[in-house]
mmCIF file of C-alpha atoms in Angstrom:
data_model
loop_
_atom_site.group_PDB
_atom_site.id
_atom_site.type_symbol
_atom_site.label_atom_id
_atom_site.label_comp_id
_atom_site.label_asym_id
_atom_site.label_seq_id
_atom_site.Cartn_x
_atom_site.Cartn_y
_atom_site.Cartn_z
ATOM 1 C CA MET Y 137 -13.058 -66.806 -3.646
ATOM 2 C CA MET Y 138 -11.454 -63.582 -4.876
ATOM 3 C CA GLN Y 139 -11.877 -62.051 -1.410
ATOM 4 C CA ILE Y 140 -10.147 -65.045 0.210
ATOM 5 C CA MET Y 141 -7.215 -64.753 -2.199
ATOM 6 C CA ARG Y 142 -6.980 -61.006 -1.570
ATOM 7 C CA ASN Y 143 -6.966 -61.581 2.194
ATOM 8 C CA GLU Y 144 -4.268 -64.232 1.851
ATOM 9 C CA LYS Y 145 -2.102 -61.814 -0.130
ATOM 10 C CA ILE Y 146 -2.604 -59.075 2.464
ATOM 11 C CA ASN Y 147 -1.760 -61.490 5.273
ATOM 12 C CA ALA Y 148 1.359 -62.656 3.442
ATOM 13 C CA ARG Y 149 2.450 -59.047 2.881
ATOM 14 C CA ASN Y 150 1.868 -58.207 6.544
ATOM 15 C CA ALA Y 151 3.812 -61.269 7.672
ATOM 16 C CA ALA Y 152 6.689 -60.349 5.371
ATOM 17 C CA LYS Y 153 6.698 -56.780 6.670
ATOM 18 C CA GLU Y 154 6.715 -57.994 10.286
ATOM 19 C CA ALA Y 155 9.622 -60.349 9.530
ATOM 20 C CA SER Y 156 11.557 -57.503 7.895
ATOM 21 C CA HIS Y 157 10.825 -55.227 10.852
ATOM 22 C CA GLU Y 158 12.070 -57.924 13.216
ATOM 23 C CA ARG Y 159 15.350 -58.228 11.259
ATOM 24 C CA ILE Y 160 15.877 -54.461 11.352
ATOM 25 C CA VAL Y 161 15.272 -54.203 15.097
ATOM 26 C CA ALA Y 162 17.480 -57.226 15.844
ATOM 27 C CA ALA Y 163 20.299 -55.788 13.737
ATOM 28 C CA ALA Y 164 19.926 -52.358 15.339
ATOM 29 C CA ALA Y 165 19.893 -53.831 18.862
ATOM 30 C CA ARG Y 166 23.240 -55.505 18.156
ATOM 31 C CA ALA Y 167 24.644 -52.435 16.422
ATOM 32 C CA ILE Y 168 23.903 -49.930 19.183
ATOM 33 C CA ARG Y 169 25.714 -52.127 21.706
ATOM 34 C CA ARG Y 170 28.634 -52.700 19.341
ATOM 35 C CA ASP Y 171 28.979 -49.218 17.790
ATOM 36 C CA GLY Y 172 27.017 -46.923 20.104
ATOM 37 C CA TYR Y 173 23.982 -44.828 19.257
ATOM 38 C CA ASP Y 174 25.982 -42.277 17.296
ATOM 39 C CA GLY Y 175 27.807 -45.005 15.362
ATOM 40 C CA THR Y 176 24.612 -46.718 14.233
ATOM 41 C CA GLY Y 177 23.477 -45.584 10.795
ATOM 42 C CA VAL Y 178 20.335 -46.445 8.895
ATOM 43 C CA ALA Y 179 22.152 -47.605 5.749
ATOM 44 C CA ASP Y 180 24.343 -50.057 7.659
ATOM 45 C CA ILE Y 181 21.407 -51.478 9.606
ATOM 46 C CA MET Y 182 19.310 -51.993 6.490
ATOM 47 C CA LYS Y 183 22.237 -53.686 4.761
ATOM 48 C CA GLU Y 184 22.783 -55.983 7.750
ATOM 49 C CA ALA Y 185 19.063 -56.811 7.743
ATOM 50 C CA GLY Y 186 19.258 -57.658 4.026
ATOM 51 C CA LEU Y 187 16.976 -54.796 2.969
ATOM 52 C CA THR Y 188 17.299 -51.696 0.825
ATOM 53 C CA HIS Y 189 17.891 -48.294 2.397
ATOM 54 C CA GLY Y 190 14.702 -47.018 0.791
ATOM 55 C CA ALA Y 191 12.572 -49.560 2.651
ATOM 56 C CA PHE Y 192 13.470 -48.019 6.017
ATOM 57 C CA TYR Y 193 10.613 -45.502 6.143
ATOM 58 C CA ALA Y 194 8.041 -48.238 5.644
ATOM 59 C CA HIS Y 195 9.036 -49.373 9.141
ATOM 60 C CA PHE Y 196 10.080 -46.267 11.091
ATOM 61 C CA ALA Y 197 9.239 -42.584 11.033
ATOM 62 C CA SER Y 198 12.849 -41.658 11.846
ATOM 63 C CA ARG Y 199 16.269 -42.968 12.848
ATOM 64 C CA GLU Y 200 15.451 -41.954 16.434
ATOM 65 C CA ALA Y 201 12.356 -44.190 16.390
ATOM 66 C CA MET Y 202 14.511 -47.112 15.272
ATOM 67 C CA LEU Y 203 17.066 -46.424 18.015
ATOM 68 C CA ALA Y 204 14.326 -46.320 20.656
ATOM 69 C CA GLU Y 205 12.976 -49.685 19.546
ATOM 70 C CA ALA Y 206 16.507 -51.093 19.350
ATOM 71 C CA ALA Y 207 17.193 -49.938 22.924
ATOM 72 C CA SER Y 208 13.984 -51.597 24.068
ATOM 73 C CA ARG Y 209 14.996 -54.838 22.340
ATOM 74 C CA ALA Y 210 18.505 -54.776 23.809
ATOM 75 C CA CYS Y 211 17.089 -54.265 27.310
ATOM 76 C CA ALA Y 212 14.533 -57.045 26.803
ATOM 77 C CA GLU Y 213 17.242 -59.463 25.680
ATOM 78 C CA SER Y 214 19.378 -58.607 28.690
ATOM 79 C CA ALA Y 215 16.450 -59.005 31.080
ATOM 80 C CA ALA Y 216 15.532 -62.346 29.497
ATOM 81 C CA ALA Y 217 19.083 -63.623 29.969
ATOM 82 C CA ALA Y 218 18.971 -62.678 33.660
ATOM 83 C CA ALA Y 219 15.525 -64.257 34.040
ATOM 84 C CA ASP Y 220 16.835 -67.477 32.476
ATOM 85 C CA VAL Y 221 19.518 -67.665 35.167
ATOM 86 C CA VAL Y 222 16.903 -67.189 37.874
ATOM 87 C CA ALA Y 223 14.683 -69.872 36.337
ATOM 88 C CA THR Y 224 17.420 -72.494 36.020
ATOM 89 C CA ALA Y 225 19.670 -71.980 39.062
ATOM 90 C CA PRO Y 226 18.948 -73.363 42.534
ATOM 91 C CA PRO Y 227 17.517 -70.513 44.662
ATOM 92 C CA GLU Y 228 20.559 -70.353 46.936
ATOM 93 C CA LYS Y 229 22.877 -70.067 43.900
ATOM 94 C CA THR Y 230 20.905 -67.622 41.760
ATOM 95 C CA LEU Y 231 22.718 -64.411 42.678
ATOM 96 C CA GLU Y 232 26.107 -66.081 42.396
ATOM 97 C CA ARG Y 233 25.261 -67.419 38.913
ATOM 98 C CA MET Y 234 23.994 -63.993 37.822
ATOM 99 C CA LEU Y 235 27.173 -62.291 39.032
ATOM 100 C CA ARG Y 236 29.549 -64.870 37.576
ATOM 101 C CA GLY Y 237 27.772 -64.800 34.227
ATOM 102 C CA TYR Y 238 27.706 -61.015 34.056
ATOM 103 C CA LEU Y 239 31.339 -60.596 35.090
ATOM 104 C CA SER Y 240 32.626 -63.385 32.848
ATOM 105 C CA GLN Y 241 35.146 -63.178 30.017
ATOM 106 C CA GLN Y 242 32.420 -64.330 27.641
ATOM 107 C CA HIS Y 243 30.149 -61.416 28.561
ATOM 108 C CA GLN Y 244 33.059 -58.987 28.373
ATOM 109 C CA ASP Y 245 33.824 -60.155 24.827
ATOM 110 C CA GLY Y 246 30.188 -60.312 23.686
ATOM 111 C CA MET Y 247 29.435 -56.601 23.671
ATOM 112 C CA ASP Y 248 26.941 -56.694 20.792
ATOM 113 C CA THR Y 249 24.716 -59.232 22.561
ATOM 114 C CA GLY Y 250 25.449 -58.262 26.179
ATOM 115 C CA CYS Y 251 24.217 -55.763 28.720
ATOM 116 C CA PRO Y 252 23.102 -52.464 27.139
ATOM 117 C CA LEU Y 253 23.826 -50.595 30.368
ATOM 118 C CA ALA Y 254 27.539 -51.389 30.157
ATOM 119 C CA ALA Y 255 27.666 -50.790 26.401
ATOM 120 C CA LEU Y 256 25.602 -47.588 26.251
ATOM 121 C CA GLY Y 257 25.396 -46.037 29.713
ATOM 122 C CA SER Y 258 27.640 -43.053 29.024
ATOM 123 C CA GLU Y 259 25.756 -42.205 25.794
ATOM 124 C CA THR Y 260 22.238 -42.541 27.174
ATOM 125 C CA PRO Y 261 21.932 -39.065 28.781
ATOM 126 C CA ARG Y 262 22.203 -37.532 25.288
ATOM 127 C CA GLN Y 263 19.487 -39.717 23.754
ATOM 128 C CA THR Y 264 15.765 -39.146 23.271
ATOM 129 C CA PRO Y 265 13.327 -39.284 26.200
ATOM 130 C CA GLU Y 266 12.045 -42.636 24.866
ATOM 131 C CA VAL Y 267 15.511 -44.207 25.054
ATOM 132 C CA ARG Y 268 16.110 -42.816 28.531
ATOM 133 C CA ARG Y 269 12.713 -44.037 29.743
ATOM 134 C CA THR Y 270 13.453 -47.533 28.376
ATOM 135 C CA THR Y 271 16.815 -47.530 30.152
ATOM 136 C CA THR Y 272 15.271 -46.356 33.411
ATOM 137 C CA ARG Y 273 12.646 -49.121 33.315
ATOM 138 C CA HIS Y 274 15.358 -51.702 32.621
ATOM 139 C CA ILE Y 275 17.511 -50.519 35.529
ATOM 140 C CA LYS Y 276 14.546 -50.676 37.907
ATOM 141 C CA ALA Y 277 13.630 -54.171 36.697
ATOM 142 C CA ILE Y 278 17.172 -55.512 37.114
ATOM 143 C CA VAL Y 279 17.548 -53.928 40.568
ATOM 144 C CA ASP Y 280 14.273 -55.588 41.568
ATOM 145 C CA LEU Y 281 15.418 -58.929 40.128
ATOM 146 C CA ILE Y 282 18.676 -58.744 42.101
ATOM 147 C CA ALA Y 283 16.865 -57.751 45.289
ATOM 148 C CA ARG Y 284 14.439 -60.667 44.938
ATOM 149 C CA GLN Y 285 17.348 -63.096 45.231
ATOM 150 C CA SER Y 286 17.945 -62.015 48.836
ATOM 151 C CA PRO Y 287 16.268 -63.800 51.749
ATOM 152 C CA GLY Y 288 15.491 -60.333 53.139
ATOM 153 C CA TRP Y 289 13.713 -59.183 49.976
ATOM 154 C CA GLY Y 290 11.302 -56.354 50.717
ATOM 155 C CA GLN Y 291 13.512 -54.675 53.292
ATOM 156 C CA PRO Y 292 14.870 -51.195 52.383
ATOM 157 C CA GLU Y 293 18.494 -52.243 52.938
ATOM 158 C CA VAL Y 294 18.112 -55.100 50.437
ATOM 159 C CA HIS Y 295 16.985 -52.674 47.745
ATOM 160 C CA GLU Y 296 19.927 -50.386 48.540
ATOM 161 C CA GLN Y 297 22.326 -53.329 48.294
ATOM 162 C CA ALA Y 298 20.798 -54.287 44.934
ATOM 163 C CA LEU Y 299 21.482 -50.751 43.671
ATOM 164 C CA VAL Y 300 25.110 -51.074 44.765
ATOM 165 C CA THR Y 301 25.368 -54.537 43.209
ATOM 166 C CA LEU Y 302 24.106 -53.388 39.825
ATOM 167 C CA ALA Y 303 26.286 -50.262 39.838
ATOM 168 C CA THR Y 304 29.347 -52.357 40.693
ATOM 169 C CA MET Y 305 28.579 -55.002 38.064
ATOM 170 C CA VAL Y 306 28.103 -52.454 35.293
ATOM 171 C CA GLY Y 307 31.058 -50.308 36.330
ATOM 172 C CA ALA Y 308 33.413 -53.272 36.552
ATOM 173 C CA LEU Y 309 32.378 -54.503 33.099
ATOM 174 C CA VAL Y 310 32.779 -51.045 31.554
ATOM 175 C CA LEU Y 311 36.302 -50.722 32.965
ATOM 176 C CA ALA Y 312 37.244 -54.296 32.072
ATOM 177 C CA ARG Y 313 36.300 -53.575 28.462
ATOM 178 C CA ALA Y 314 38.049 -50.206 28.450
ATOM 179 C CA VAL Y 315 41.564 -51.275 29.378
ATOM 180 C CA ASP Y 316 44.020 -52.832 26.929
ATOM 181 C CA GLU Y 317 45.618 -55.226 29.406
ATOM 182 C CA PRO Y 318 43.864 -58.618 29.667
ATOM 183 C CA ALA Y 319 45.299 -59.250 33.131
ATOM 184 C CA LEU Y 320 43.896 -55.955 34.424
ATOM 185 C CA SER Y 321 40.511 -56.701 32.834
ATOM 186 C CA GLU Y 322 40.401 -59.987 34.680
ATOM 187 C CA ARG Y 323 41.449 -58.392 37.955
ATOM 188 C CA LEU Y 324 38.704 -55.774 37.655
ATOM 189 C CA ARG Y 325 36.062 -58.436 37.131
ATOM 190 C CA GLU Y 326 37.429 -60.686 39.879
ATOM 191 C CA ALA Y 327 37.700 -57.819 42.382
ATOM 192 C CA ALA Y 328 34.049 -56.933 41.790
ATOM 193 C CA LEU Y 329 33.051 -60.564 42.206
ATOM 194 C CA ASP Y 330 34.975 -60.828 45.470
ATOM 195 C CA LYS Y 331 33.052 -57.859 46.881
ATOM 196 C CA LEU Y 332 29.642 -58.872 45.581
ATOM 197 C CA LEU Y 333 29.484 -62.623 46.047
ATOM 198 C CA PRO Y 334 27.729 -63.898 49.175
ATOM 199 C CA ALA Y 335 30.061 -65.133 51.892
ATOM 200 C CA GLY Y 336 31.285 -68.628 51.176
ATOM 201 C CA ALA Y 337 30.354 -68.562 47.498
#
């Protein structure tokens, strides 16, 4: 009986630790997209997660380890959002829905929950190898996802077009967020859409 109670306490402690870890990573994934890697501090993340600063090292060996896991989470969330579009849109409309969603006003305004490539791309070269590897895997996965929406998927030119599509999407969103004129932001997004959308879309 004592052993059962001890195991239950251990399991409860482990579950609580996992829940705390999840809150930290979720908060950090939002923070890096909102404030950048350099603007994301341990104290602020722990406060946002509802935990004490001192509890941090029970979860991570270093700030860099937290940032790497946060980058992985941000990429996973972005990939899941794209996969949801693919799963719910008619096949002939999938690419159009992906493009319109990505280059929307809502996505432009939702930096802390949006694409990590647009939010963090210029900072990534100065990050740890783990962060860069995570970003590289995400880029490859999204390029592949875009390419798969083409009837000619598997052909070299389709992969090249997917590279151009992703680069244009990300670049247009970065510039749309950078300018302080709403009309210019909209024009940047719309111009990219005009070039990327399939004919007749």
